[in-house]
Amino acid sequence: MNFDSVVGQREVVDSLENAIRNDKVAHAYIFTGPKGIGKRMVAEAFAGILLCGERSGGRACGRCVCCQMVENGSNPDFIVIEAEGNSIGIEEIRKIQSEIIVKPLYSGKKIYLIADADKMTVQAQNCLLKTLEEPPPYAVLILTTSNYNAILETIRSRTLKYGFKKNTQDEIQGILERKLGTHLENINFIRAYSDGVPGVALELAGSEEFAALREKTVELVFKLAKSKLVDIFTIYDFFEANKNNIDILLDIMLLVYRDLLIAKKSRNGNVLINSDKKDIILRNAENFPLDKLVANIEEVETARRNIKQNANYQLAVEVMLMKLQEE
């Protein structure tokens, strides 16, 4: 595997390729960025190139025994550590310590990938520190994390950090089209909602549950504007049933109000995020005063903050719905 399938992240990829070509590979790295941004893909490609016995110009040959074993997941010189539950404990790190002193079997390097390294307990991180202080010359450790600050400063100071940037919307669209075809329904909404994270875009594009949630949420946004106070409690039932997806519901609502705001100001359906809902948005835009749309966006964000601060869920949602309903 090489970096050919990596979209974007040119600074990261170019730096890693230069390190390989110039034989200046560090003993430990942290790849940090949002979940789904491609950290593990880059880590696995980097490991594959380092393990290749016949690499040339910073690229793996793809043909040697080492490359073939990496491809089918059987190379003993590439070890992946993952959380089996909610955390990576000290025993998993002690296992690294006991095994890392054994020289690689097939390659010049022995590589450990600790996925979601922020899940390591404090004890596990302190244990890993001993390995980082005196690593064998052939060892390379790669830690991936979506929460860089959860990694102890003592570990951060002994690793080389690579920050992964969000992809552009054009890059996201290209990824979706290559994976799922060019006639993907709701592609404009998905690429905007994914916020530059390919993993999120691909997950949403293949999720019937998300599509159903979106349809119902959009329907409720317009229903609220015409409903009576007594209807609030029926509408709340939907939010109660989807309590675990409240962030998604609130995000969808915000994007609808955003589009209504844009439509009211410009009447331009081409700049709507919910472009597949253009007709209903343009048709209803005149029913919402500008100050009401701005207020609705603030109310949704207020509800999100209250829920994150452990306010009573039912109260936070019902108050939001009442505020959204008000003339």
Short mmCIF file of C-alpha atoms in Angstrom, two decimals:
data_model
loop_
_atom_site.label_atom_id
_atom_site.label_comp_id
_atom_site.label_asym_id
_atom_site.label_seq_id
_atom_site.Cartn_x
_atom_site.Cartn_y
_atom_site.Cartn_z
CA MET A 1 0.00 0.00 0.00
CA ASN A 2 1.21 3.50 -0.83
CA PHE A 3 -0.34 6.93 -0.34
CA ASP A 4 -2.16 6.82 -3.68
CA SER A 5 -5.60 6.41 -2.14
CA VAL A 6 -5.15 9.32 0.29
CA VAL A 7 -7.19 12.35 -0.74
CA GLY A 8 -5.85 15.68 0.50
CA GLN A 9 -3.41 15.75 3.45
CA ARG A 10 -0.59 16.74 1.09
CA GLU A 11 1.55 18.29 3.83
CA VAL A 12 1.41 15.11 5.88
CA VAL A 13 2.00 12.78 2.94
CA ASP A 14 4.84 14.85 1.45
CA SER A 15 6.59 15.06 4.82
CA LEU A 16 6.33 11.30 5.43
CA GLU A 17 7.55 10.51 1.91
CA ASN A 18 10.54 12.83 2.37
CA ALA A 19 11.38 11.19 5.69
CA ILE A 20 11.36 7.76 4.02
CA ARG A 21 13.44 8.88 1.03
CA ASN A 22 15.99 10.64 3.22
CA ASP A 23 16.11 7.85 5.81
CA LYS A 24 15.00 10.23 8.57
CA VAL A 25 12.06 8.29 9.95
CA ALA A 26 11.35 9.17 13.59
CA HIS A 27 10.84 6.53 16.25
CA ALA A 28 7.38 7.79 17.27
CA TYR A 29 4.53 9.75 15.67
CA ILE A 30 1.14 11.11 16.68
CA PHE A 31 -1.43 11.49 13.90
CA THR A 32 -4.19 13.76 15.18
CA GLY A 33 -7.43 14.97 13.61
CA PRO A 34 -11.19 14.37 13.58
CA LYS A 35 -12.50 10.83 13.67
CA GLY A 36 -12.90 9.60 10.09
CA ILE A 37 -10.38 12.04 8.58
CA GLY A 38 -8.07 9.24 7.35
CA LYS A 39 -5.42 8.98 10.08
CA ARG A 40 -5.44 5.21 10.14
CA MET A 41 -5.35 4.94 6.35
CA VAL A 42 -2.21 7.10 6.27
CA ALA A 43 -0.68 5.20 9.20
CA GLU A 44 -1.21 1.84 7.46
CA ALA A 45 0.19 3.17 4.18
CA PHE A 46 3.22 4.59 6.00
CA ALA A 47 3.78 1.28 7.78
CA GLY A 48 3.45 -0.66 4.53
CA ILE A 49 6.11 1.47 2.82
CA LEU A 50 8.50 1.18 5.79
CA LEU A 51 8.13 -2.59 5.88
CA CYS A 52 8.67 -3.08 2.14
CA GLY A 53 11.92 -4.90 1.44
CA GLU A 54 12.30 -3.40 -2.03
CA ARG A 55 10.90 0.11 -1.71
CA SER A 56 12.09 2.77 -4.09
CA GLY A 57 11.68 6.54 -3.98
CA GLY A 58 9.47 6.44 -0.90
CA ARG A 59 7.11 3.86 -2.41
CA ALA A 60 6.43 0.24 -1.56
CA CYS A 61 6.89 -2.26 -4.38
CA GLY A 62 3.66 -4.11 -3.64
CA ARG A 63 5.21 -7.41 -4.78
CA CYS A 64 7.69 -8.57 -2.14
CA VAL A 65 6.83 -10.96 0.68
CA CYS A 66 6.59 -8.13 3.21
CA CYS A 67 4.17 -6.18 1.03
CA GLN A 68 2.02 -9.24 0.40
CA MET A 69 1.83 -9.97 4.13
CA VAL A 70 0.89 -6.35 4.88
CA GLU A 71 -1.81 -6.54 2.23
CA ASN A 72 -3.43 -9.61 3.76
CA GLY A 73 -2.86 -8.50 7.35
CA SER A 74 -0.38 -11.19 8.32
CA ASN A 75 2.92 -9.31 8.60
CA PRO A 76 4.25 -10.05 12.11
CA ASP A 77 6.34 -6.87 12.03
CA PHE A 78 3.21 -4.69 11.95
CA ILE A 79 1.23 -4.83 15.20
CA VAL A 80 -2.02 -2.95 15.75
CA ILE A 81 -3.21 -2.15 19.27
CA GLU A 82 -6.90 -1.28 19.64
CA ALA A 83 -9.28 -0.83 22.55
CA GLU A 84 -11.33 -3.96 23.14
CA GLY A 85 -13.74 -2.00 25.33
CA ASN A 86 -13.72 1.67 26.23
CA SER A 87 -10.03 1.88 27.03
CA ILE A 88 -6.55 0.58 26.31
CA GLY A 89 -5.12 -0.69 29.56
CA ILE A 90 -1.65 -1.12 30.94
CA GLU A 91 -1.51 -4.83 30.04
CA GLU A 92 -1.70 -4.06 26.32
CA ILE A 93 1.22 -1.63 26.66
CA ARG A 94 3.23 -4.07 28.75
CA LYS A 95 2.78 -6.54 25.91
CA ILE A 96 4.39 -4.01 23.57
CA GLN A 97 7.32 -3.67 25.97
CA SER A 98 7.90 -7.40 26.13
CA GLU A 99 7.64 -7.89 22.36
CA ILE A 100 9.39 -4.80 21.02
CA ILE A 101 12.80 -6.07 22.14
CA VAL A 102 12.45 -8.96 19.66
CA LYS A 103 13.96 -7.88 16.35
CA PRO A 104 11.74 -7.78 13.24
CA LEU A 105 11.35 -11.10 11.43
CA TYR A 106 11.03 -9.98 7.81
CA SER A 107 11.73 -6.26 7.60
CA GLY A 108 14.20 -3.65 8.73
CA LYS A 109 11.48 -2.08 10.86
CA LYS A 110 9.00 -3.21 13.48
CA ILE A 111 5.93 -0.99 13.64
CA TYR A 112 3.30 -0.59 16.33
CA LEU A 113 0.08 1.28 15.55
CA ILE A 114 -1.92 2.34 18.61
CA ALA A 115 -5.32 3.29 17.22
CA ASP A 116 -7.39 5.82 19.20
CA ALA A 117 -4.47 6.33 21.55
CA ASP A 118 -6.50 8.81 23.60
CA LYS A 119 -8.29 5.73 24.99
CA MET A 120 -5.14 4.71 26.83
CA THR A 121 -5.50 4.98 30.59
CA VAL A 122 -3.06 7.25 32.41
CA GLN A 123 -1.29 4.16 33.71
CA ALA A 124 -0.99 2.78 30.17
CA GLN A 125 0.40 6.07 28.90
CA ASN A 126 2.98 6.22 31.68
CA CYS A 127 3.95 2.65 30.85
CA LEU A 128 4.34 3.54 27.15
CA LEU A 129 6.63 6.41 28.14
CA LYS A 130 9.34 3.94 29.12
CA THR A 131 9.36 2.55 25.58
CA LEU A 132 9.43 6.01 24.02
CA GLU A 133 12.41 7.02 26.13
CA GLU A 134 14.61 4.15 24.92
CA PRO A 135 13.11 2.60 21.77
CA PRO A 136 15.06 -0.03 19.80
CA PRO A 137 16.56 1.48 16.61
CA TYR A 138 14.27 -0.58 14.38
CA ALA A 139 11.03 0.35 16.19
CA VAL A 140 8.45 2.88 14.98
CA LEU A 141 5.35 3.69 17.03
CA ILE A 142 2.38 5.47 15.47
CA LEU A 143 -0.39 6.80 17.68
CA THR A 144 -3.65 8.02 16.14
CA THR A 145 -6.00 10.24 18.11
CA SER A 146 -8.98 12.54 17.69
CA ASN A 147 -8.24 14.12 21.09
CA TYR A 148 -4.64 15.26 21.16
CA ASN A 149 -5.00 16.88 24.58
CA ALA A 150 -5.89 13.52 26.11
CA ILE A 151 -2.33 12.37 25.45
CA LEU A 152 0.08 13.13 28.29
CA GLU A 153 2.51 15.97 27.66
CA THR A 154 5.40 13.63 28.46
CA ILE A 155 4.34 11.46 25.50
CA ARG A 156 3.57 14.39 23.21
CA SER A 157 7.04 15.80 23.79
CA ARG A 158 8.64 12.54 22.64
CA THR A 159 6.65 12.11 19.44
CA LEU A 160 6.43 13.88 16.10
CA LYS A 161 2.98 15.39 15.63
CA TYR A 162 1.10 15.43 12.32
CA GLY A 163 -2.19 17.32 12.27
CA PHE A 164 -4.73 16.17 9.67
CA LYS A 165 -6.78 18.93 8.02
CA LYS A 166 -10.38 18.66 6.92
CA ASN A 167 -10.96 17.96 3.22
CA THR A 168 -12.54 20.45 0.86
CA GLN A 169 -16.11 19.87 -0.30
CA ASP A 170 -14.80 19.05 -3.79
CA GLU A 171 -12.50 16.41 -2.29
CA ILE A 172 -15.40 14.97 -0.30
CA GLN A 173 -17.54 14.82 -3.43
CA GLY A 174 -14.73 13.09 -5.32
CA ILE A 175 -14.40 10.47 -2.58
CA LEU A 176 -18.15 9.83 -2.56
CA GLU A 177 -18.32 9.54 -6.34
CA ARG A 178 -15.38 7.12 -6.51
CA LYS A 179 -16.81 4.94 -3.76
CA LEU A 180 -20.53 5.14 -4.46
CA GLY A 181 -21.00 6.46 -8.00
CA THR A 182 -21.85 9.81 -9.53
CA HIS A 183 -25.63 9.70 -9.06
CA LEU A 184 -25.68 9.66 -5.28
CA GLU A 185 -28.87 11.08 -3.79
CA ASN A 186 -28.43 14.04 -1.41
CA ILE A 187 -24.73 14.39 -2.27
CA ASN A 188 -24.73 18.16 -1.73
CA PHE A 189 -26.25 17.80 1.71
CA ILE A 190 -23.93 14.96 2.71
CA ARG A 191 -20.74 16.72 1.62
CA ALA A 192 -21.78 19.86 3.52
CA TYR A 193 -22.93 17.99 6.63
CA SER A 194 -19.74 15.90 6.77
CA ASP A 195 -17.75 19.09 7.48
CA GLY A 196 -14.72 17.91 5.50
CA VAL A 197 -14.45 14.46 7.12
CA PRO A 198 -14.53 11.61 4.55
CA GLY A 199 -15.45 8.94 7.10
CA VAL A 200 -18.56 10.87 8.13
CA ALA A 201 -19.57 11.44 4.50
CA LEU A 202 -19.23 7.76 3.60
CA GLU A 203 -21.10 6.63 6.70
CA LEU A 204 -24.00 8.99 6.04
CA ALA A 205 -24.18 8.17 2.34
CA GLY A 206 -24.73 4.52 3.10
CA SER A 207 -27.10 4.98 6.05
CA GLU A 208 -30.82 4.46 5.50
CA GLU A 209 -31.37 5.37 9.17
CA PHE A 210 -29.77 8.79 8.65
CA ALA A 211 -31.84 9.40 5.52
CA ALA A 212 -35.03 8.59 7.44
CA LEU A 213 -34.03 10.79 10.38
CA ARG A 214 -33.33 13.67 8.04
CA GLU A 215 -36.66 13.34 6.23
CA LYS A 216 -38.62 13.30 9.48
CA THR A 217 -36.63 16.18 11.01
CA VAL A 218 -37.10 18.42 7.97
CA GLU A 219 -40.81 17.62 8.03
CA LEU A 220 -41.02 18.60 11.71
CA VAL A 221 -39.25 21.94 11.14
CA PHE A 222 -42.06 23.04 8.85
CA LYS A 223 -44.75 21.38 10.94
CA LEU A 224 -43.64 23.36 14.00
CA ALA A 225 -44.26 26.65 12.24
CA LYS A 226 -47.93 25.75 11.73
CA SER A 227 -48.65 23.72 14.86
CA LYS A 228 -50.44 24.55 18.10
CA LEU A 229 -48.97 24.38 21.58
CA VAL A 230 -50.65 21.04 22.26
CA ASP A 231 -48.79 19.53 19.28
CA ILE A 232 -45.44 20.12 20.98
CA PHE A 233 -45.81 17.04 23.14
CA THR A 234 -46.45 14.79 20.14
CA ILE A 235 -43.49 16.28 18.31
CA TYR A 236 -41.35 15.75 21.41
CA ASP A 237 -41.99 11.99 21.19
CA PHE A 238 -39.81 11.91 18.06
CA PHE A 239 -36.96 13.59 19.93
CA GLU A 240 -37.36 11.21 22.85
CA ALA A 241 -37.26 8.19 20.54
CA ASN A 242 -34.06 9.53 18.95
CA LYS A 243 -32.37 10.75 22.11
CA ASN A 244 -29.08 9.11 21.15
CA ASN A 245 -29.06 11.02 17.87
CA ILE A 246 -29.93 14.44 19.26
CA ASP A 247 -26.80 16.08 17.85
CA ILE A 248 -27.74 14.87 14.38
CA LEU A 249 -31.32 16.12 14.73
CA LEU A 250 -30.14 19.55 15.88
CA ASP A 251 -27.58 19.75 13.08
CA ILE A 252 -30.25 18.99 10.48
CA MET A 253 -32.56 21.63 11.96
CA LEU A 254 -29.79 24.24 11.90
CA LEU A 255 -29.05 23.55 8.24
CA VAL A 256 -32.75 23.91 7.34
CA TYR A 257 -32.98 27.25 9.14
CA ARG A 258 -29.73 28.32 7.50
CA ASP A 259 -31.14 27.50 4.07
CA LEU A 260 -34.38 29.34 4.82
CA LEU A 261 -32.31 32.37 5.78
CA ILE A 262 -30.29 32.19 2.55
CA ALA A 263 -33.42 31.61 0.45
CA LYS A 264 -35.20 34.56 2.03
CA LYS A 265 -32.30 36.88 1.32
CA SER A 266 -31.30 35.72 -2.15
CA ARG A 267 -34.02 33.42 -3.55
CA ASN A 268 -31.08 31.47 -4.97
CA GLY A 269 -31.73 27.74 -4.71
CA ASN A 270 -28.29 26.88 -6.04
CA VAL A 271 -26.51 27.78 -2.79
CA LEU A 272 -28.71 25.71 -0.50
CA ILE A 273 -27.13 22.89 1.45
CA ASN A 274 -30.44 21.01 1.34
CA SER A 275 -30.52 21.39 -2.42
CA ASP A 276 -32.80 18.36 -2.84
CA LYS A 277 -35.33 20.19 -0.63
CA LYS A 278 -35.09 23.38 -2.70
CA ASP A 279 -38.78 23.53 -3.62
CA ILE A 280 -40.14 23.29 -0.10
CA ILE A 281 -37.53 25.70 1.26
CA LEU A 282 -38.16 28.36 -1.37
CA ARG A 283 -41.89 27.90 -0.98
CA ASN A 284 -41.80 28.41 2.78
CA ALA A 285 -39.07 31.03 3.09
CA GLU A 286 -41.54 33.92 2.99
CA ASN A 287 -43.40 32.49 5.99
CA PHE A 288 -40.39 33.10 8.26
CA PRO A 289 -39.33 36.65 9.21
CA LEU A 290 -35.56 37.17 9.16
CA ASP A 291 -35.36 37.88 12.88
CA LYS A 292 -37.36 34.73 13.60
CA LEU A 293 -34.93 32.56 11.62
CA VAL A 294 -31.97 34.07 13.45
CA ALA A 295 -33.74 33.52 16.76
CA ASN A 296 -34.52 29.90 15.84
CA ILE A 297 -30.87 29.20 15.09
CA GLU A 298 -29.96 30.62 18.50
CA GLU A 299 -32.63 28.50 20.21
CA VAL A 300 -31.33 25.28 18.65
CA GLU A 301 -27.79 26.10 19.76
CA THR A 302 -29.04 26.95 23.25
CA ALA A 303 -30.78 23.59 23.49
CA ARG A 304 -27.59 21.83 22.40
CA ARG A 305 -25.55 23.64 25.07
CA ASN A 306 -28.10 22.86 27.77
CA ILE A 307 -28.17 19.16 26.87
CA LYS A 308 -24.35 18.97 26.84
CA GLN A 309 -24.35 20.58 30.30
CA ASN A 310 -26.60 17.76 31.54
CA ALA A 311 -29.77 19.80 31.79
CA ASN A 312 -33.02 17.86 31.89
CA TYR A 313 -33.35 16.50 28.35
CA GLN A 314 -37.13 16.68 28.09
CA LEU A 315 -37.27 20.20 29.48
CA ALA A 316 -34.47 21.43 27.18
CA VAL A 317 -36.12 19.99 24.07
CA GLU A 318 -39.67 21.06 24.93
CA VAL A 319 -38.57 24.63 25.69
CA MET A 320 -36.72 24.70 22.35
CA LEU A 321 -39.77 23.44 20.49
CA MET A 322 -42.01 26.06 22.14
CA LYS A 323 -39.57 28.84 21.26
CA LEU A 324 -39.34 27.62 17.68
CA GLN A 325 -43.13 27.53 17.45
CA GLU A 326 -43.69 31.07 18.72
CA GLU A 327 -44.87 33.67 16.22
#
